[in-house]
Amino acid sequence: MSWPFRKLPRPVEDILDISVSEARVQRVWHGTRARLDAPASRSRELRWVAAALLGGSVVLAATILVIHGVPRDERSDDFLRLSTGGPPVARVVEDGEPALAIRFEEESVIHLSPGSRWVPLRNEADVFESELERGHARFEVTAGLSRRWVVRVGTALVEVVGTVFSVWHSPERTVVEVEQGSVRVSGPEIEGGTRLLPAGERLVVQARRGGRAMGDRRTPFDEASPAGEPAETEHAGRPAESCAPVRCEPPPPTPAAQADPGAGDDDDRPRVRRTDARRGRAAPSEARGRASWQALAGAGQHREAYEVLGDPGISAEAARATPEQLMLLADIARLSGHPRAAVNPLERLIRDYPRDPRAPLAAVMLGRLEMDLLHRPERARRALERALELGVPAALREDVARRLMRLSREE
Amino acid sequence: MSSVPESPRGQPATSHRAPPRERGRVHGTAAVPSAHPDEVLVIRAREGERWAQEALFRRYVGPITALVTPMVGREQDADDAVQDAFFEALSTLDRLRDPGAFRGWLHRIALNRARKILRRRRLMRLFGYDHTYDFAALSMFATPETDPETLVELRRLEAVLARLNPEERMAWMLRHVNGESMETIAEWLDVSVATAKRRVCAAEVKIGAYIAGRSR
């Protein structure tokens, strides 16, 4: 058989330098010696334990295979599942019934308020399409996953990848309100056909007169509009030009909150506020503060953003931030000359959102910070190794490898 | 002239002293290499002398690690395989009939461990549970003088090696990466020379087809 390579020497080893560090040798030797020093009886005991564990695992694996079939085959049909395992089906929550939370395997949640009907339409590996036929639903779509969510509401189409937003739908109008991330809303009644809606904004789409009515019953939305305004008197019958984004401040009392079973019945305050607090969302003034540091950071004014937040502010914001905000917080700390403050948001991003595409980058960034600025080689090594586990982008792999080698040499 | 000692399987063993090529140089070490031949060290180690165990370890840890690391592609897995191999070899020295055959015996144990790791990983990949990549692949060890074209070929080689089954991959690597003889490969992989040749041949055909396909 001829050698299929033009440049590669034979043996290939001639162009390789596979040297072994003393630290690595020591590590292996310590491990070997510890095992050699272990009493023989203990080894035998461990062997029995290992055999028993192995037997147990084989039985367990066989049971799982019998119950669920071969995992690979199952994964090839990769539709979105409920947290209980099955596929999602249409759900109706009648008036007077408690709100319903539909939880998915990927940790996304749909909160369905009383008087609502939600129907899944298309469930595939890359897209999950559903329709809110009437009422109100709050969608918490986990960020960092490849599946696109499409929600049909009346004539509007809401498309997201990872965000939190609410939709209301009644025969008269459709409201889309975004709490985190951004969504794209499109439809014939939207000016320009499509609109990108960022966090904190709401879009109201009025139905055309004689237009398609998705439901013929009144819903909680009909009694209390999301903006707290008399919906029918001010907007009813208005054509498409009424769909300009509206700042949603303060947050509206949503039917979802009213129907929240955990809210209790002895409190007259708008329940949406209590729901928000329980979920760790900010009060209006806090939201303004948060918006200001985000605006500053977005404009590249990291020093000013750091002055607004300070070290404690970064830690506090990191506790409730989205992956995108965590990266922003890390940038604020890093680029304002406070690398130590960047550690918390980066670690939180790696720990809490390992499936987010930003997680490997965060790990690499953390490794570099620890290595170059904070001079903590052990922590740097851990961060870089974690980055490799999470899947470092090809462009950064060599840098990570070089750094790990350097750390290994310095050990 | 002393006769060539035989391995436990009765096959001729390769050199019993230092490895033929300096593979797996240990840098940053202050340890002085032992002057004793393997036979002496094995006998002493059997008698419970810790220094002899350590001397055997020191003598072979570099070459074995350098052999196993690109084979399994990950340092952590390679270290596990090397540690397992030394533990098994040093704790069962009594079973080694010919103390001079220590080198071949140790290589056989280490490569057996490496094969298990590769098989396990292949199985995990088959079921979709392994999404990691080989961090300690061949191209990571290319010398700085290696020109880019050679590096590209090395990466192509890595890609095709990842598709081979563990037995063919190991046989081919021993033959063409490490430049070992067919007899040595057979001994280390614990198979007959014919089987070793067949595996190397099968791997060569697959690699040739892949490389030809890529170049077209």
XYZ file of C-alpha atoms in Angstrom:
627
model
C 0.000 0.000 0.000
C 1.492 3.321 -1.005
C 1.812 6.133 1.490
C -1.136 8.449 0.742
C 0.485 11.590 2.128
C 2.760 13.876 0.205
C 4.444 15.739 3.033
C 3.890 13.622 6.091
C 7.041 11.682 7.011
C 7.074 8.017 7.900
C 7.057 7.372 10.787
C 4.932 10.355 11.656
C 6.609 10.466 15.059
C 9.589 12.153 13.414
C 7.746 15.475 13.342
C 6.138 15.072 16.759
C 7.445 16.158 20.097
C 5.469 14.242 22.666
C 7.322 15.151 25.811
C 5.816 14.557 29.209
C 5.980 17.053 32.033
C 7.438 16.086 35.369
C 4.221 17.249 37.027
C 2.239 14.801 34.940
C 4.647 11.989 35.742
C 4.376 12.801 39.432
C 0.586 12.808 39.250
C 0.501 9.396 37.635
C 3.089 8.021 40.054
C 1.250 9.276 43.125
C -1.927 7.662 41.859
C -0.179 4.394 41.103
C 1.623 4.324 44.440
C -1.549 5.078 46.368
C -3.229 2.144 44.689
C -0.243 -0.109 45.262
C -0.216 0.852 48.941
C -3.910 0.108 49.390
C -4.380 -3.169 51.297
C -5.026 -6.133 49.047
C -8.153 -7.099 50.940
C -9.557 -3.664 50.255
C -8.797 -4.062 46.575
C -10.657 -7.343 46.553
C -13.531 -5.726 48.415
C -13.575 -2.859 45.950
C -13.524 -5.316 43.112
C -16.674 -6.952 44.465
C -18.313 -3.577 44.931
C -17.330 -2.614 41.390
C -18.718 -5.880 40.067
C -21.968 -5.343 41.952
C -22.196 -1.771 40.669
C -21.465 -2.916 37.147
C -24.151 -5.564 37.365
C -26.578 -3.008 38.731
C -25.773 -0.550 35.968
C -26.244 -3.193 33.295
C -29.670 -4.050 34.703
C -30.537 -0.348 34.933
C -29.349 0.364 31.393
C -31.319 -2.608 30.088
C -34.412 -1.378 31.914
C -34.011 2.121 30.492
C -33.527 0.721 27.016
C -36.616 -1.428 27.366
C -38.696 1.494 28.615
C -37.440 4.211 26.315
C -35.957 2.330 23.395
C -32.483 3.047 22.049
C -31.696 6.667 22.946
C -30.116 7.418 19.585
C -33.231 6.462 17.690
C -35.292 8.576 19.997
C -33.003 11.561 19.590
C -33.157 11.325 15.835
C -36.801 12.362 16.173
C -35.934 15.341 18.251
C -39.196 17.112 18.936
C -39.904 19.268 21.940
C -41.145 17.258 24.884
C -42.936 18.179 28.045
C -40.965 17.872 31.261
C -42.996 14.751 31.933
C -41.719 13.238 28.700
C -44.653 13.282 26.292
C -45.403 15.644 23.426
C -47.368 18.827 24.191
C -51.048 18.849 23.301
C -53.716 21.548 23.077
C -54.778 22.954 26.446
C -57.816 24.945 27.496
C -58.130 26.743 30.805
C -61.719 27.732 31.425
C -62.731 30.790 33.404
C -62.577 30.146 37.111
C -59.996 27.389 36.732
C -56.512 27.995 38.095
C -53.780 29.105 35.712
C -51.844 26.330 34.048
C -48.082 26.071 33.633
C -46.978 23.893 30.719
C -43.375 22.940 31.394
C -41.057 21.625 28.731
C -38.027 19.380 28.864
C -35.704 22.224 27.855
C -37.027 24.237 30.817
C -39.173 26.577 28.801
C -42.568 27.284 30.369
C -45.896 28.533 29.086
C -48.201 30.029 31.721
C -51.769 29.826 30.502
C -54.299 32.107 32.180
C -57.975 31.294 32.764
C -60.120 31.739 29.678
C -57.316 30.741 27.319
C -56.841 28.109 24.682
C -53.396 27.199 23.363
C -52.736 24.744 20.548
C -49.380 23.347 19.375
C -49.234 23.353 15.575
C -45.767 22.199 14.528
C -43.213 20.474 16.730
C -39.871 19.770 15.078
C -36.168 19.769 15.907
C -35.649 23.354 14.791
C -39.047 24.968 15.270
C -41.923 24.797 17.701
C -45.017 26.545 16.451
C -48.152 27.051 18.483
C -51.200 29.245 18.495
C -52.868 31.159 21.271
C -56.452 31.038 20.096
C -57.764 33.188 22.906
C -56.884 34.592 26.290
C -53.441 35.233 27.699
C -50.232 33.265 27.836
C -46.801 34.098 29.159
C -43.943 32.369 27.394
C -40.586 31.782 29.073
C -38.442 30.403 26.297
C -35.062 29.131 27.443
C -32.262 30.966 25.732
C -29.269 29.328 24.093
C -31.133 26.528 22.347
C -31.359 26.116 18.622
C -35.109 25.599 18.476
C -37.077 28.593 17.225
C -40.440 29.268 18.836
C -43.219 30.687 16.717
C -46.472 31.789 18.337
C -49.469 32.626 16.220
C -51.788 35.156 17.830
C -54.655 36.207 15.649
C -53.131 37.435 12.442
C -49.758 38.149 14.070
C -46.798 35.838 14.183
C -44.316 36.118 17.087
C -40.909 34.545 16.554
C -38.315 34.064 19.283
C -35.285 32.031 20.179
C -34.816 32.724 23.864
C -36.813 35.282 25.797
C -39.744 35.961 28.100
C -42.824 37.524 26.641
C -46.596 37.588 27.045
C -49.347 37.588 24.502
C -53.018 38.425 24.886
C -55.536 37.709 22.221
C -59.161 38.629 21.900
C -61.336 39.108 18.833
C -60.690 42.851 19.069
C -56.956 42.979 19.412
C -53.677 41.220 20.046
C -51.030 42.400 22.477
C -47.435 41.248 22.606
C -45.276 42.365 25.510
C -41.607 41.514 25.909
C -39.936 41.200 29.304
C -36.531 39.824 28.317
C -34.681 39.487 25.035
C -36.515 40.468 21.887
C -39.123 39.025 19.585
C -40.049 39.561 15.977
C -43.709 40.173 15.340
C -45.057 39.973 11.835
C -48.500 40.082 10.286
C -50.616 41.853 7.712
C -51.826 44.403 10.236
C -48.385 45.503 11.304
C -46.843 48.482 9.662
C -44.087 47.331 7.359
C -45.192 43.739 7.804
C -42.754 42.979 10.616
C -41.377 44.610 13.732
C -38.605 43.739 16.137
C -39.798 44.246 19.672
C -37.084 44.672 22.342
C -37.428 44.056 26.072
C -39.749 46.405 27.883
C -41.934 47.189 24.898
C -45.438 46.212 23.964
C -47.114 46.006 20.624
C -50.875 46.354 20.287
C -52.396 45.062 17.088
C -55.998 46.068 16.532
C -58.142 43.699 14.530
C -59.650 45.082 11.350
C -63.396 45.498 11.266
C -64.929 42.361 9.855
C -61.571 40.619 10.224
C -61.030 37.066 11.310
C -62.183 36.495 14.874
C -60.249 33.790 16.630
C -62.772 33.267 19.403
C -66.318 34.243 19.985
C -66.248 34.437 23.745
C -65.176 37.120 26.114
C -61.954 36.551 27.964
C -60.455 38.119 31.102
C -58.548 40.322 28.710
C -61.785 41.890 27.587
C -62.494 43.121 31.061
C -59.033 44.357 31.938
C -56.721 45.336 29.150
C -52.980 44.678 29.741
C -52.240 48.346 29.740
C -54.957 48.935 32.247
C -56.779 51.061 29.717
C -60.369 50.795 28.538
C -59.470 48.774 25.512
C -62.733 48.831 23.636
C -63.271 52.568 24.005
C -59.895 53.785 22.898
C -58.622 51.264 20.407
C -61.475 49.187 19.176
C -61.837 49.192 15.472
C -58.663 51.123 14.838
C -56.728 50.033 11.807
C -53.129 48.894 11.631
C -51.478 52.229 12.333
C -52.283 51.852 16.015
C -49.639 49.201 16.473
C -46.771 51.419 17.571
C -44.650 49.988 20.426
C -45.674 51.295 23.807
C -43.331 51.463 26.820
C -44.741 49.165 29.463
C -44.075 50.936 32.677
C -45.300 50.107 35.259
C -45.946 46.471 34.433
C -49.589 45.737 33.711
C -51.787 43.638 35.961
C -52.017 40.553 33.803
C -54.785 37.987 33.937
C -52.015 35.418 34.437
C -51.086 37.000 37.701
C -54.694 37.211 38.748
C -55.118 33.557 38.140
C -51.839 32.525 39.730
C -52.703 29.793 42.228
C -49.750 30.705 44.436
C -50.830 34.326 44.792
C -53.251 33.910 47.727
C -56.632 35.564 48.090
C -56.201 37.969 50.956
C -54.344 40.728 49.221
C -55.905 43.522 47.213
C -52.715 44.728 45.607
C -52.281 43.974 41.905
C -50.977 40.453 41.946
C -48.660 40.974 39.086
C -46.309 42.819 41.385
C -46.110 39.975 43.848
C -45.573 37.524 41.030
C -42.740 39.641 39.696
C -41.085 39.883 43.077
C -41.277 36.148 43.528
C -39.569 35.661 40.209
C -36.817 38.057 41.166
C -37.758 40.710 38.656
C -36.973 44.307 39.351
C -39.344 46.987 40.602
C -39.893 49.906 38.169
C -37.186 52.114 39.700
C -34.786 49.198 39.768
C -35.688 48.447 36.184
C -34.792 52.021 35.277
C -31.425 51.625 37.037
C -30.816 48.419 35.225
C -31.793 49.965 31.930
C -29.334 52.815 32.565
C -26.299 50.573 33.103
C -27.295 48.489 30.152
C -27.676 51.587 28.038
C -24.283 52.867 29.144
C -22.606 49.547 28.496
C -24.369 49.262 25.163
C -22.930 52.650 24.236
C -19.441 51.476 25.171
C -19.313 53.585 28.338
C -18.129 50.780 30.585
C -16.512 53.020 33.188
C -19.719 54.992 33.624
C -21.729 51.780 33.807
C -19.353 50.499 36.474
C -19.789 53.710 38.445
C -23.556 53.179 38.368
C -23.244 49.597 39.570
C -20.040 49.219 41.583
C -18.842 45.774 42.697
C -21.920 45.022 44.848
C -24.221 46.136 42.047
C -22.554 43.776 39.602
C -22.972 40.876 42.009
C -26.587 41.793 42.693
C -27.423 42.142 38.999
C -25.589 38.925 38.181
C -27.883 37.024 40.538
C -30.875 37.625 38.276
C -29.351 38.398 34.906
C -29.851 36.608 31.622
C -26.807 35.159 29.837
C -26.651 38.239 27.629
C -26.706 40.535 30.647
C -24.094 38.418 32.426
C -21.722 38.886 29.516
C -22.488 42.596 29.583
C -21.767 42.759 33.317
C -18.478 40.937 32.793
C -17.572 43.383 30.036
C -18.379 46.325 32.286
C -16.118 44.993 35.031
C -13.353 43.915 32.684
C -13.249 46.942 30.446
C -13.518 49.395 33.318
C -10.386 47.884 34.853
C -12.005 45.690 37.545
C -11.251 42.146 36.417
C -11.992 40.657 39.815
C -15.597 41.856 39.567
C -15.969 40.085 36.213
C -15.399 36.682 37.804
C -18.839 36.417 39.414
C -20.958 37.036 36.287
C -18.718 34.798 34.182
C -18.817 31.958 36.693
C -22.568 32.332 37.001
C -22.996 32.185 33.233
C -20.869 29.033 33.005
C -22.632 27.384 35.931
C -26.243 28.386 35.311
C -26.372 28.447 31.518
C -23.929 25.790 30.324
C -25.994 25.217 27.190
C -25.921 28.852 26.189
C -23.629 29.490 23.200
C -21.901 32.206 25.224
C -20.874 29.770 27.985
C -17.658 28.496 26.304
C -16.647 32.054 25.503
C -17.303 33.046 29.086
C -15.130 30.161 30.280
C -12.293 31.178 27.971
C -12.636 34.786 29.077
C -12.573 33.717 32.710
C -9.505 31.560 32.099
C -7.670 34.459 30.486
C -8.629 36.818 33.296
C -7.492 34.391 35.963
C -4.267 33.664 34.152
C -3.209 37.075 32.874
C -4.679 39.560 35.309
C -5.502 37.765 38.539
C -2.548 35.349 38.405
C -4.466 32.395 39.779
C -3.191 29.513 37.653
C -5.256 26.778 39.278
C -8.512 28.648 38.731
C -7.385 29.540 35.211
C -6.709 25.885 34.448
C -10.123 24.888 35.748
C -11.845 27.572 33.665
C -9.974 26.627 30.488
C -10.650 22.938 31.005
C -14.313 23.766 31.530
C -14.215 25.754 28.295
C -12.958 22.683 26.479
C -15.746 20.628 27.987
C -18.316 23.162 26.864
C -16.903 23.174 23.340
C -14.565 26.011 22.531
C -15.053 27.619 19.101
C -12.401 26.512 16.630
C -10.820 29.952 16.498
C -10.010 29.851 20.209
C -8.952 26.231 20.535
C -5.295 26.777 19.864
C -5.099 29.636 22.319
C -6.774 27.517 24.992
C -4.466 24.594 24.237
C -1.391 26.798 24.425
C -2.507 28.289 27.696
C -3.219 24.892 29.206
C 0.188 23.665 28.133
C 1.806 26.722 29.655
C -0.089 26.198 32.901
C 0.858 22.556 32.911
C 4.527 23.468 32.462
C 4.351 26.010 35.249
C 2.782 23.529 37.665
C 26.184 -13.700 23.270
C 23.067 -13.815 25.377
C 19.908 -15.222 23.879
C 16.886 -13.002 23.311
C 14.484 -13.552 26.205
C 10.957 -14.561 25.333
C 7.789 -12.797 26.308
C 5.214 -14.590 28.447
C 3.386 -15.644 25.275
C 6.510 -17.252 23.908
C 6.989 -14.655 21.187
C 10.313 -12.948 20.761
C 10.439 -9.741 22.710
C 12.010 -6.585 21.465
C 14.795 -4.818 23.304
C 14.527 -5.143 27.064
C 16.591 -2.159 27.929
C 15.956 1.407 26.980
C 13.465 2.013 24.157
C 15.017 2.184 20.681
C 14.039 5.844 20.214
C 13.743 8.575 22.800
C 9.991 8.706 22.920
C 8.231 10.555 25.681
C 11.082 12.608 27.048
C 10.234 13.772 30.572
C 11.154 17.397 30.935
C 11.793 19.162 34.188
C 12.876 15.962 35.934
C 15.698 15.684 38.387
C 15.542 11.888 38.646
C 18.637 9.931 37.662
C 17.856 6.970 35.389
C 18.514 3.606 36.969
C 21.558 1.721 35.689
C 20.003 -1.668 36.431
C 18.549 -3.796 33.648
C 14.830 -4.605 33.709
C 15.451 -8.121 34.997
C 17.154 -6.857 38.144
C 14.560 -4.194 38.774
C 11.674 -6.638 38.313
C 13.248 -9.117 40.737
C 13.852 -6.389 43.288
C 10.352 -5.032 42.839
C 8.920 -8.507 43.368
C 10.825 -8.605 46.643
C 8.952 -5.479 47.669
C 11.656 -2.900 47.026
C 9.846 0.388 46.448
C 12.842 1.988 44.723
C 12.825 -0.736 42.089
C 9.141 -0.169 41.374
C 9.803 3.519 41.025
C 12.812 2.907 38.801
C 10.708 0.757 36.475
C 8.019 3.390 36.490
C 10.535 6.131 35.742
C 12.093 4.155 32.948
C 8.863 3.555 31.048
C 6.418 6.245 32.050
C 7.645 8.650 29.359
C 7.568 6.249 26.402
C 4.288 4.664 27.478
C 2.606 8.030 28.010
C 3.878 9.315 24.687
C 2.600 6.194 22.977
C -0.829 6.194 24.580
C -1.600 9.926 24.569
C -2.038 10.475 20.806
C -3.621 7.060 20.569
C -6.508 7.929 22.910
C -6.367 11.604 22.003
C -6.955 13.000 25.488
C -4.418 13.536 28.212
C -6.792 12.661 31.017
C -7.713 9.346 29.436
C -4.062 8.657 28.637
C -3.059 9.288 32.252
C -5.784 6.938 33.437
C -4.590 4.244 31.049
C -0.943 4.711 32.073
C -1.761 4.649 35.761
C -3.905 1.543 35.361
C -1.170 -0.133 33.356
C 1.553 0.542 35.910
C -0.687 -0.454 38.774
C -1.576 -3.740 37.115
C 1.988 -4.434 36.011
C 3.630 -3.622 39.325
C 1.015 -5.372 41.442
C 1.130 -8.580 39.390
C 4.851 -8.880 38.750
C 4.667 -12.415 40.116
C 2.827 -13.476 36.990
C 5.629 -12.352 34.724
C 7.606 -15.503 34.008
C 10.483 -13.763 32.282
C 11.541 -10.627 34.184
C 13.372 -9.417 31.078
C 10.098 -9.221 29.135
C 8.783 -6.441 31.344
C 8.809 -3.819 28.601
C 6.647 -5.769 26.159
C 4.345 -6.896 28.932
C 3.839 -3.347 30.167
C 3.173 -2.071 26.663
C 0.625 -4.811 26.147
C -1.234 -3.873 29.334
C -1.151 -0.166 28.523
C -2.375 -0.662 24.965
C -5.113 -2.938 26.215
C -6.274 -0.137 28.512
C -6.109 2.333 25.655
C -8.196 0.025 23.489
C -10.831 -0.195 26.218
C -10.978 3.585 26.450
C -11.364 3.929 22.684
C -14.066 1.275 22.598
C -15.963 2.912 25.416
C -15.747 6.291 23.711
C -16.897 4.826 20.407
C -19.889 3.331 22.168
C -20.667 6.619 23.875
C -20.477 8.413 20.534
C -22.714 5.825 18.976
C -25.369 6.587 21.546
C -24.760 10.317 21.253
C -23.311 10.793 24.719
C -19.814 11.922 23.781
C -19.537 15.357 22.202
C -15.991 16.156 23.220
C -13.106 16.287 20.816
C -9.569 14.978 20.945
C -7.552 17.668 22.603
C -4.306 15.694 22.581
C -4.484 14.719 18.929
C -1.394 14.292 16.755
C -1.336 17.842 15.381
C -1.100 19.208 18.902
C 2.326 17.608 19.194
C 3.751 18.740 15.873
C 7.132 20.387 16.304
C 7.282 24.149 15.668
C 9.309 23.525 12.525
C 6.470 21.572 10.919
C 5.370 23.348 7.753
C 1.684 24.200 7.245
C 1.139 21.653 4.471
C 2.380 18.849 6.667
C 0.167 20.125 9.450
C -2.842 20.023 7.146
C -2.029 16.430 6.267
C -1.638 15.636 9.931
C -5.105 17.026 10.637
C -6.548 14.988 7.789
C -4.904 11.966 9.273
C -6.484 12.719 12.649
C -9.882 13.002 11.015
C -9.625 9.618 9.368
C -8.083 7.957 12.435
C -11.135 9.037 14.408
C -13.286 7.011 11.999
C -11.332 3.783 12.341
C -12.216 1.126 14.849
C -9.880 1.000 17.860
C -8.014 -2.132 16.766
C -7.196 -0.806 13.279
C -6.396 2.646 14.588
C -3.939 1.282 17.136
C -2.266 -1.109 14.736
C -1.845 1.588 12.096
C -0.547 4.117 14.588
C 1.990 1.709 16.013
C 3.172 0.943 12.516
C 3.182 4.359 10.859
C 3.189 6.853 13.691
C 5.564 5.045 15.992
C 7.428 3.043 13.349
C 7.259 -0.250 15.210
C 7.889 -3.576 13.515
C 5.035 -5.973 12.784
C 6.415 -8.384 15.373
C 6.425 -5.726 18.041
C 2.928 -4.610 17.090
C 1.697 -8.185 17.290
C 3.305 -8.612 20.675
C 2.012 -5.364 22.104
C -1.497 -5.871 20.775
C -1.444 -9.465 21.906
C -2.343 -10.864 18.485
C -0.585 -12.919 15.840
C 1.650 -11.227 13.289
C -0.856 -12.096 10.565
C -3.655 -10.385 12.465
C -1.481 -7.341 13.070
C -0.681 -7.150 9.361
C -4.333 -7.528 8.442
C -5.324 -4.694 10.768
C -2.623 -2.385 9.491
C -3.620 -3.218 5.911
C -7.319 -2.617 6.561
C -6.515 0.735 8.137
C -4.222 1.660 5.234
C -6.984 0.965 2.727
C -9.471 3.108 4.635
C -7.015 5.933 5.153
C -5.936 5.829 1.512
C -9.547 5.945 0.338
C -10.371 8.830 2.648
C -7.335 10.860 1.683
C -7.882 10.194 -2.035
C -11.511 11.230 -1.644
C -10.525 14.419 0.138
C -7.892 15.318 -2.415
C -10.397 14.873 -5.252
